[in-house]
Short mmCIF file of C-alpha atoms in Angstrom, two decimals:
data_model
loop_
_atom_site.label_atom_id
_atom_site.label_comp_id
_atom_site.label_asym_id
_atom_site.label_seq_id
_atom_site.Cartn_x
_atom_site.Cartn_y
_atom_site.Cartn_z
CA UNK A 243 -1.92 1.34 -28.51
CA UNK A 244 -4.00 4.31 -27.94
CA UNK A 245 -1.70 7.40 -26.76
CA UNK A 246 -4.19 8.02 -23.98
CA UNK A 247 -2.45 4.68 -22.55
CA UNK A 248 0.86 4.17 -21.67
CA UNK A 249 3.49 3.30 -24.21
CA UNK A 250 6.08 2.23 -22.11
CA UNK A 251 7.31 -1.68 -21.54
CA UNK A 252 7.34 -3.30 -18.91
CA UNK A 253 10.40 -4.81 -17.20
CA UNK A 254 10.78 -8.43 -16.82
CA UNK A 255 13.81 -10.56 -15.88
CA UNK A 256 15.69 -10.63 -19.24
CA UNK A 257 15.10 -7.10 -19.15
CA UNK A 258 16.56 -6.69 -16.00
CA UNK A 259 19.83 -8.26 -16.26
CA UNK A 260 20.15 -5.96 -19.75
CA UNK A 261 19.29 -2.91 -17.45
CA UNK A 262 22.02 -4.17 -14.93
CA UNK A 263 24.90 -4.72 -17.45
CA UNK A 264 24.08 -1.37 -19.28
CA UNK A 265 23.81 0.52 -16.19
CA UNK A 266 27.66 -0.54 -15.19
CA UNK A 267 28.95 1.25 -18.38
CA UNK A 268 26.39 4.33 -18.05
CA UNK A 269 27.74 7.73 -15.97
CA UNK A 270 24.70 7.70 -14.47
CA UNK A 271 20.50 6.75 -15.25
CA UNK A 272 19.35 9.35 -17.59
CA UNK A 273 16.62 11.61 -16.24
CA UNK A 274 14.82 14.94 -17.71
CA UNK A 275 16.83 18.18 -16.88
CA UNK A 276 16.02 19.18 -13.29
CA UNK A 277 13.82 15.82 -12.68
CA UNK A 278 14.68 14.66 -9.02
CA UNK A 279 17.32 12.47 -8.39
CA UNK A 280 16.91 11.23 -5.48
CA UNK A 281 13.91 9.38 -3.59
CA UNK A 282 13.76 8.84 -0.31
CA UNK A 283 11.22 5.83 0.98
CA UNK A 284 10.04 4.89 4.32
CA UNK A 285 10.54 0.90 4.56
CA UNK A 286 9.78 -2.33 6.13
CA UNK A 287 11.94 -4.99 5.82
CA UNK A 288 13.91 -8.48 7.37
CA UNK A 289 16.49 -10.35 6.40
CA UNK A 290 16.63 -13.47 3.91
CA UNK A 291 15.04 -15.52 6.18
CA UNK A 292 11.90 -15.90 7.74
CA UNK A 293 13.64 -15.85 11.03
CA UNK A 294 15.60 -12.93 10.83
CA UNK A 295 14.81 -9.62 12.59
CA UNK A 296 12.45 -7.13 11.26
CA UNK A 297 13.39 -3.44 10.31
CA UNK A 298 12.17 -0.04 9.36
CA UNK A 299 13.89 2.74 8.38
CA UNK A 300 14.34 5.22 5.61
CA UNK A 301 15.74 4.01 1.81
CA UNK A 302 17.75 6.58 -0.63
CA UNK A 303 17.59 6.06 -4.04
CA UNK A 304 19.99 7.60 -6.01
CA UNK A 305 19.53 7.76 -9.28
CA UNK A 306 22.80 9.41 -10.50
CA UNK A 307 24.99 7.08 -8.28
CA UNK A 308 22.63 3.97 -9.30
CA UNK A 309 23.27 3.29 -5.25
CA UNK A 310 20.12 2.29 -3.09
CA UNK A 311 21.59 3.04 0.55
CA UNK A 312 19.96 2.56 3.89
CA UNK A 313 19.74 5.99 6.05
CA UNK A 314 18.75 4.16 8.91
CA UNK A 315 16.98 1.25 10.50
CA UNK A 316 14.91 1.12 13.55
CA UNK A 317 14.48 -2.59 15.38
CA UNK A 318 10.91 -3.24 15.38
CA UNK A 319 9.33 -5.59 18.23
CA UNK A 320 7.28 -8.20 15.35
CA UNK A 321 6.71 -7.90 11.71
CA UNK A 322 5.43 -4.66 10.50
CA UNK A 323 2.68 -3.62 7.73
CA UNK A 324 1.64 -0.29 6.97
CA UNK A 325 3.55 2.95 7.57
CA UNK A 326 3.34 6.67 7.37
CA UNK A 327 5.20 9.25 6.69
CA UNK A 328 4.74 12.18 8.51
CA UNK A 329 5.56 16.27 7.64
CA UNK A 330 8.57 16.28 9.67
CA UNK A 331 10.36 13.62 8.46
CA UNK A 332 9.79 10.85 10.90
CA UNK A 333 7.68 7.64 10.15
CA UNK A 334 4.67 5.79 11.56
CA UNK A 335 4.81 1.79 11.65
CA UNK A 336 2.32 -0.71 12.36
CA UNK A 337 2.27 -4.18 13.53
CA UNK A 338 1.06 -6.34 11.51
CA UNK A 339 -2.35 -8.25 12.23
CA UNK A 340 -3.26 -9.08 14.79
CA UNK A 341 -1.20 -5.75 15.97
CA UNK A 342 0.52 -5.32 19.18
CA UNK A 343 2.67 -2.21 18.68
CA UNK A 344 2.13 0.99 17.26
CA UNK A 345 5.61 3.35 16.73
CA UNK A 346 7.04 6.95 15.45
CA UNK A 347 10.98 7.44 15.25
CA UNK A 348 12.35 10.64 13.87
CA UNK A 349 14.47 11.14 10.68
CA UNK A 350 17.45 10.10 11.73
CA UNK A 351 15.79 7.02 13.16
CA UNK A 352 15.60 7.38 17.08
CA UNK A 353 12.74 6.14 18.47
CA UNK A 354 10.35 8.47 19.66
CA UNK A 355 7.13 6.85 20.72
CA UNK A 356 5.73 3.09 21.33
CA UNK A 357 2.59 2.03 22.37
CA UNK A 358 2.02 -1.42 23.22
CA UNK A 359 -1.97 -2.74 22.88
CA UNK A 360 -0.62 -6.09 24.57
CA UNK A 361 0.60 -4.46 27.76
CA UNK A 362 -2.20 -2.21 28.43
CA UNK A 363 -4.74 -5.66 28.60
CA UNK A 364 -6.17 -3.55 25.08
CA UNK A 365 -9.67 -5.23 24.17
CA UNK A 366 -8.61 -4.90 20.22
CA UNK A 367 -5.85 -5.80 17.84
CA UNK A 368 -4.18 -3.35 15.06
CA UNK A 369 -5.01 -4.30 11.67
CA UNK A 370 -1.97 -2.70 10.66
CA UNK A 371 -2.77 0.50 8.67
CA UNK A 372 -3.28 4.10 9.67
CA UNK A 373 -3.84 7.49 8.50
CA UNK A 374 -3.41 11.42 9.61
CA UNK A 375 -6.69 13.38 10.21
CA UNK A 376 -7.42 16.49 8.19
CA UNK A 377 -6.89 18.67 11.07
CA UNK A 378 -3.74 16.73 11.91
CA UNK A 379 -4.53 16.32 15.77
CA UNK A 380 -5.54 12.72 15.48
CA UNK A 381 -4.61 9.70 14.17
CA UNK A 382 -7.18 6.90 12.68
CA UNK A 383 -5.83 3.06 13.06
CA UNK A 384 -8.04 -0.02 11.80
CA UNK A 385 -8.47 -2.24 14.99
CA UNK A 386 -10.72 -5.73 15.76
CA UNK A 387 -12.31 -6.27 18.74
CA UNK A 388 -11.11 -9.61 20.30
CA UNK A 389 -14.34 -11.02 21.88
CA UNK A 390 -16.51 -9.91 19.63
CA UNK A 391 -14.44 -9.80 16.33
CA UNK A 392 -16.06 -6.91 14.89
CA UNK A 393 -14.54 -4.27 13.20
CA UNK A 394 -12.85 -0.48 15.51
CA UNK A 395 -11.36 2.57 14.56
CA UNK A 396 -8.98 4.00 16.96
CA UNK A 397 -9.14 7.57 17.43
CA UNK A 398 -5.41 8.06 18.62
CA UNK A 399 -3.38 11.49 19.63
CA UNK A 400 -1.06 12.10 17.02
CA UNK A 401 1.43 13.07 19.55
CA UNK A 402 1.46 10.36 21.99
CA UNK A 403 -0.32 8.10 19.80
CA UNK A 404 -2.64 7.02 23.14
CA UNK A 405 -6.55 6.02 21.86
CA UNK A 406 -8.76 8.72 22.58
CA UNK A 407 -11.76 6.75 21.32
CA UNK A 408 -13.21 3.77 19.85
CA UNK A 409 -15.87 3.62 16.72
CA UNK A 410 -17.80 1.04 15.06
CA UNK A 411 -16.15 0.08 11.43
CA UNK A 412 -19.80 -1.69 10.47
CA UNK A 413 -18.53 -4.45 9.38
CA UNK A 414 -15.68 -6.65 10.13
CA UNK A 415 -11.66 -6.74 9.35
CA UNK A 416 -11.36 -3.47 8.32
CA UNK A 417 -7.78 -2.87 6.45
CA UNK A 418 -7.04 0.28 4.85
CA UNK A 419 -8.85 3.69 5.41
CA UNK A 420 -7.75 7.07 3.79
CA UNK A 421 -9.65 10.52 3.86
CA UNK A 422 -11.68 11.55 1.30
CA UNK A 423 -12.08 15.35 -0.40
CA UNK A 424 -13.80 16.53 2.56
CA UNK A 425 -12.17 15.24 5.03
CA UNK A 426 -14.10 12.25 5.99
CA UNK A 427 -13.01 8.65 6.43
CA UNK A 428 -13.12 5.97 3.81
CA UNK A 429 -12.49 2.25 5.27
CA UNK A 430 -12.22 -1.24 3.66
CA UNK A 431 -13.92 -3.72 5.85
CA UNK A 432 -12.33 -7.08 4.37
CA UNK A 433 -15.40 -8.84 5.83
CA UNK A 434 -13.18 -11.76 6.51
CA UNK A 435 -13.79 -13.58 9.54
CA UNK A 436 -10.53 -14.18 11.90
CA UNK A 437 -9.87 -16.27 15.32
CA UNK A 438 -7.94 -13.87 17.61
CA UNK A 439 -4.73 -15.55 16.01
CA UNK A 440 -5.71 -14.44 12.64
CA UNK A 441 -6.98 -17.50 11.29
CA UNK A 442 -9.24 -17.05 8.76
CA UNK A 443 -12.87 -19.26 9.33
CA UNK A 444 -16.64 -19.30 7.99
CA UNK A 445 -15.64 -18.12 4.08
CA UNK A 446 -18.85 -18.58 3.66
CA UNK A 447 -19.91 -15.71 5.93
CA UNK A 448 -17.64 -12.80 4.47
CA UNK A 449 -19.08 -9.30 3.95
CA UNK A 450 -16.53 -7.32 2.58
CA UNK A 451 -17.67 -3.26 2.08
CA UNK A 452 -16.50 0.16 2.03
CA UNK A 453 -17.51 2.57 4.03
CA UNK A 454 -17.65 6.21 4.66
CA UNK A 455 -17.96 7.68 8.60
CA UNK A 456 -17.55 10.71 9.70
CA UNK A 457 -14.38 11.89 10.94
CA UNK A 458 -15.70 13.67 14.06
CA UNK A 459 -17.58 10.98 15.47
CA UNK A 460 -17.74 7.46 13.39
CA UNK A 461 -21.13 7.65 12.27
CA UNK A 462 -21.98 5.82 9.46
CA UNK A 463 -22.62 8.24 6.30
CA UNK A 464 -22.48 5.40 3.71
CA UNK A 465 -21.75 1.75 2.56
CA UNK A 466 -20.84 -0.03 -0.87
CA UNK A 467 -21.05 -3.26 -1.45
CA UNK A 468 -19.89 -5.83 -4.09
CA UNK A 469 -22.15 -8.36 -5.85
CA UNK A 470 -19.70 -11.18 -4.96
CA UNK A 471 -19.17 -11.25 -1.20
CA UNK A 472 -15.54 -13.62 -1.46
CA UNK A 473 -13.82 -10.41 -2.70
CA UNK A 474 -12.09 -8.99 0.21
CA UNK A 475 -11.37 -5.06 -0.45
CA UNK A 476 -8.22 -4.70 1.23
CA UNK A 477 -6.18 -1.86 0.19
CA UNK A 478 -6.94 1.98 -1.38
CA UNK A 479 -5.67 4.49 -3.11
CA UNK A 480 -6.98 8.28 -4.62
CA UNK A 481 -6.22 8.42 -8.57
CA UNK A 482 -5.31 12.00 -7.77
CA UNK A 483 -2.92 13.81 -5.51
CA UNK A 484 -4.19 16.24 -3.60
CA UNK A 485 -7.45 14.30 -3.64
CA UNK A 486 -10.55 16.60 -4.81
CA UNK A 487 -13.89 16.14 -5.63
CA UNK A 488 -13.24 14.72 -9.26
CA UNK A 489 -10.72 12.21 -7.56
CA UNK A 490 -11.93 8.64 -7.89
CA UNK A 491 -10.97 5.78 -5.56
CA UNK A 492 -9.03 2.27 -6.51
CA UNK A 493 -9.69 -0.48 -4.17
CA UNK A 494 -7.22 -3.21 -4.12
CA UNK A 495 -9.25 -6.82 -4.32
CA UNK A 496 -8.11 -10.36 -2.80
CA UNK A 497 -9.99 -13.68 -3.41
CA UNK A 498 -11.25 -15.71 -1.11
CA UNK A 499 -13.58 -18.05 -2.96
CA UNK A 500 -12.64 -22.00 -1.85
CA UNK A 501 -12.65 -22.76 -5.48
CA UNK A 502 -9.16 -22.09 -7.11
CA UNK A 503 -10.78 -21.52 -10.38
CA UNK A 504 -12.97 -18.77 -8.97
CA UNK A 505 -9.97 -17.05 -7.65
CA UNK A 506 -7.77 -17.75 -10.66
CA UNK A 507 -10.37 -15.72 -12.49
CA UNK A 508 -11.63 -13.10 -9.94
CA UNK A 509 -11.44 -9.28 -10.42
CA UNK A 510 -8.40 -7.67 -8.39
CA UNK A 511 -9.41 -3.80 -8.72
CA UNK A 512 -12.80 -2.16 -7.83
CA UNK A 513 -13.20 1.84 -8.37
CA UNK A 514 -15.23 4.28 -6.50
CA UNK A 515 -16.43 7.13 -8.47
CA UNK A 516 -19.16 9.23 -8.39
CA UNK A 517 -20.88 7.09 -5.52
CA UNK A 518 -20.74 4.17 -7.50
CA UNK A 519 -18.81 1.16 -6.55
CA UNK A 520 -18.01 -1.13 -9.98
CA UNK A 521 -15.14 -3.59 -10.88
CA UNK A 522 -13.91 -1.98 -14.39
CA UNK A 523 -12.36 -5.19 -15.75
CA UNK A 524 -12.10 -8.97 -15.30
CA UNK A 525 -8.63 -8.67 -16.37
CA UNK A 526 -6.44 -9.56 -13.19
CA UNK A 527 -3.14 -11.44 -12.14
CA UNK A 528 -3.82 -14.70 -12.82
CA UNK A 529 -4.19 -16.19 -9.02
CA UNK A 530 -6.98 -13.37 -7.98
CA UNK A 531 -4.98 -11.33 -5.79
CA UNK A 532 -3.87 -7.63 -5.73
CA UNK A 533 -1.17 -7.00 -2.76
CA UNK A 534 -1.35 -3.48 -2.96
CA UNK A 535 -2.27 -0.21 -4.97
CA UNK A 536 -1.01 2.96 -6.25
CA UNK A 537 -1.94 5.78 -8.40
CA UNK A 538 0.14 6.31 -11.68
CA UNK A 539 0.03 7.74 -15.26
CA UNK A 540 -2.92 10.58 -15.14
CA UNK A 541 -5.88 9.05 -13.05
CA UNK A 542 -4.62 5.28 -13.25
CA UNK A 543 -3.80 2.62 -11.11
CA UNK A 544 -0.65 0.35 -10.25
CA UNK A 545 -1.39 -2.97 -8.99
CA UNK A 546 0.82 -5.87 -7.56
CA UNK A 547 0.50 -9.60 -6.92
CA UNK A 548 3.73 -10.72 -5.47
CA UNK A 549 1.96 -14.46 -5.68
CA UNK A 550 2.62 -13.32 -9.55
CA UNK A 551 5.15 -11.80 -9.45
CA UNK A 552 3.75 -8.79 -11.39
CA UNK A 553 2.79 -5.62 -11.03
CA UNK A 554 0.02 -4.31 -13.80
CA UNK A 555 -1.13 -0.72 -14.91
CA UNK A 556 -4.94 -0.04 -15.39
CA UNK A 557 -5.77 3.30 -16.95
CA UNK A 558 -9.50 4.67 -17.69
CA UNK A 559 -8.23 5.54 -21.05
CA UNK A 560 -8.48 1.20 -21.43
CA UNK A 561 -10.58 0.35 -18.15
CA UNK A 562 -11.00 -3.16 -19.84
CA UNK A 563 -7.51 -3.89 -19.46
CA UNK A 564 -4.37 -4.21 -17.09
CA UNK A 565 -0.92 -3.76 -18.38
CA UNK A 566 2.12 -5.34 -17.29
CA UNK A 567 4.81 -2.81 -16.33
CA UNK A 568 6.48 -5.15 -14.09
CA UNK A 569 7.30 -8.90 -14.36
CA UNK A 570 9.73 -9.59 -11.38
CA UNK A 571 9.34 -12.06 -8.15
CA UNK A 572 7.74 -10.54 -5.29
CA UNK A 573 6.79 -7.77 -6.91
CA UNK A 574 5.02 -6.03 -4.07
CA UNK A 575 5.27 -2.91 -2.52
CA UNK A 576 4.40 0.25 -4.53
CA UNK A 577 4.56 3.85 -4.20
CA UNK A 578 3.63 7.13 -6.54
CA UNK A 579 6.94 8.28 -7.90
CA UNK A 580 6.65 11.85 -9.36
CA UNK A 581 9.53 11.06 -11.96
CA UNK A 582 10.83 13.09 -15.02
CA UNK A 583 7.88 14.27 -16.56
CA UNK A 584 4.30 14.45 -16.86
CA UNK A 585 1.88 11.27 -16.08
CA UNK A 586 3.55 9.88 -12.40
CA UNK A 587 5.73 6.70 -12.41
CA UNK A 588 5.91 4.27 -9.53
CA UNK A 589 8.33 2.45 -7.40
CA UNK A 590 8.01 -1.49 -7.34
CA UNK A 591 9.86 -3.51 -4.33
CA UNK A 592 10.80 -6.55 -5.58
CA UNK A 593 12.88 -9.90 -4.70
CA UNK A 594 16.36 -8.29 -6.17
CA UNK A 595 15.45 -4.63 -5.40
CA UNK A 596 13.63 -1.59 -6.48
CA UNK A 597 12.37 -1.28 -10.15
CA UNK A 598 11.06 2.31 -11.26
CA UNK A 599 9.00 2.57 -14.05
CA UNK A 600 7.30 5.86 -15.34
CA UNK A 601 5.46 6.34 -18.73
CA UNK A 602 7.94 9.09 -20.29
CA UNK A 603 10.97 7.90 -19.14
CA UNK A 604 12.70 3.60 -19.37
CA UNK A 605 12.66 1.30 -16.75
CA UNK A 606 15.15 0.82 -13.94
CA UNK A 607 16.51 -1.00 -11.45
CA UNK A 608 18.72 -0.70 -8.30
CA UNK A 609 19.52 -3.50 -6.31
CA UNK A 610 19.31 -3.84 -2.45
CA UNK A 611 22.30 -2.60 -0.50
CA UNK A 612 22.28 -6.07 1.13
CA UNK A 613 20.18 -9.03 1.67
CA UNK A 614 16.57 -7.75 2.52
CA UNK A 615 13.23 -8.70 2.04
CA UNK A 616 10.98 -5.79 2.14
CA UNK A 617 7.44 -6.30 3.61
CA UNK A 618 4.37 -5.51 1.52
CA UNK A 619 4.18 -1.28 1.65
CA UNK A 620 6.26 1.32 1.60
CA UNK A 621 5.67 5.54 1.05
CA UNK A 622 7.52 8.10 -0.77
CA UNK A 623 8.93 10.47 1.35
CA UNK A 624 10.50 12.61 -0.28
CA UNK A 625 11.90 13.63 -3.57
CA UNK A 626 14.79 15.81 -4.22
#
């Protein structure tokens, strides 16, 4: 394999239960001199079952003590999706679509605002992700309109989190949105159409696109578009931290052709770069369906498909190709992990707990501190 690409395996279940046994006779999981080691990750979770209560809170990862210990957990009203950590510590969570509920709670978990689109007789819904403006006054969430069942953007007070105003997504089920270099917004509109109660309808009438408005007023400065209009864009990510001009964007893809053949063999990444929106490789998962995205390894990409149960590296050194560096069920949630050395690892939830995996350094694996099922994103907080 070309040394541009990463060299290191990937860790499936076998592997797993190896790491597990070695790690009970090991002092502690060996890490450069002066790496981090600890990580601390803002979470969504519920118990074992489907009917058990939903959660968020802050994870600790300790990587000398091999010990993944909740700091503290914060009731939420429904399930949750996205979240956000915020400079101060505290966290950001979403309802999940169609949204109801918007939250912040501090670092040690109290709660410290709630808004509540279903008491206030909102017109719109939360699509359940949100980001921090580049002056850091406002807050941008992803909303639908209910009657009409285009796609909003809330313009929301950081502070009190109350809307402020309302813009135009052009198109319809917007998802994720992130800023770009300059400060402008970047949206995936899924282009999926959805009954109130989220139920998706009309396939055949899906416009998925990205989008760029301005941050100051919504207006419409540009739109991409795929050739095949069943690939919902979902979910982003920058290939570069802080994001500049040479920073190119990864856009998570999901399937929605009716034939299973079509998704089995859709594309699950698209990139932006240099105004150009392209899918780099057919490669995908198998089922056509990338849950989320995160940058790793020097300008590439981590994808998961918890339908997989995989999570799969794609680097521009090889942009033909995706390489497994997780084979575990549910893999899911993902997040940038800074690691021991050069190249950025990531953090992979999964159904027996959270697997880290970094290009200089071997796979690992600490379990949950009890029964949990995370949801489908979590952030890096902080690293110390």
């Amino acid at each position: 394999m070309s040394p541009t690409v990463v060299d290191g395996i990937a860790m499936n279940r076998r592997q797993l239960l190896l790491t597990l046994a070695g790690l009970a006779a090991m002092p502690k999981l060996a890490l450069a001199a002066g790496a981090a080691t600890q990580a601390v990750l803002g979470a969504a979770w519920r118990g074992p079952n489907k009917s058990d209560p939903y959660f968020a809170g802050a994870l600790v990862a300790d990587w000398e003590s091999r010990k993944l210990a909740i700091r503290y957990a914060v009731p939420l009203p429904t399930r949750p999706h996205g979240l956000l950590g915020e400079a101060d510590g505290s966290l950001l969570v979403v309802g999940v679509r169609p949204g109801t509920w918007l939250l912040r709670c501090d670092d040690k978990g109290q709660l410290m605002q709630q808004v509540r689109l279903d008491a206030d007789d909102s017109p719109t819904r939360l699509n359940g992700h949100i980001v921090l403006g580049a002056r850091g006054d406002v807050l941008y969430t992803t909303e639908t309109d209910l009657k009409s069942g285009r796609g909003r953007i809330g313009v929301r007070d950081r502070l009190s989190l109350q809307k402020l105003a309302e813009w135009d997504s052009h198109g319809v089920d917007p998802h994720q949105l992130v800023l770009d270099h300059e400060g402008q917004l970047i949206v995936a509109n899924g282009g999926v159409p959805r009954t109130p109660a989220d139920k998706k309808y009309d396939l055949h009438r899906m416009d998925p696109s990205l989008v760029r408005l301005d941050a100051k007023n919504g207006q419409l400065l540009r739109q991409w578009k795929l050739d095949d209009p069943r690939l919902s864009l979902r979910h982003l990510a920058w290939s570069q931290t802080p994001v500049d001009a040479d920073a190119y964007l990864g856009i998570a893809i999901q399937a929605e052709h009716d034939e299973a053949s079509k998704r089995m063999a859709a594309p699950i990444l698209a990139i932006l770069d240099d105004n150009k929106l392209f899918v780099p490789t057919r490669a995908n998962d198998g089922i056509g369906y990338a849950g989320d995205i995160s940058a790793a390894y020097n300008g590439g990409f981590a994808l998961s498909s918890n339908q997989a149960g995989l999570a799969q590296l794609w680097h521009p050194g090889k942009p033909d190709q995706l390489t497994p560096i997780v084979e575990l069920q549910e893999a899911y949630a993902l997040a940038g992990w800074t690691g021991p050395g050069k190249g950025g690892g990531v953090l992979v939830a999964t159904a027996l707990g959270l697997v880290r995996w970094h290009p200089t350094a071997k796979p690992a694996m600490l379990p949950w501190p009890q029964p949990m099922a995370l949801d489908n994103h979590w952030v890096l907080l902080s690293e110390a």
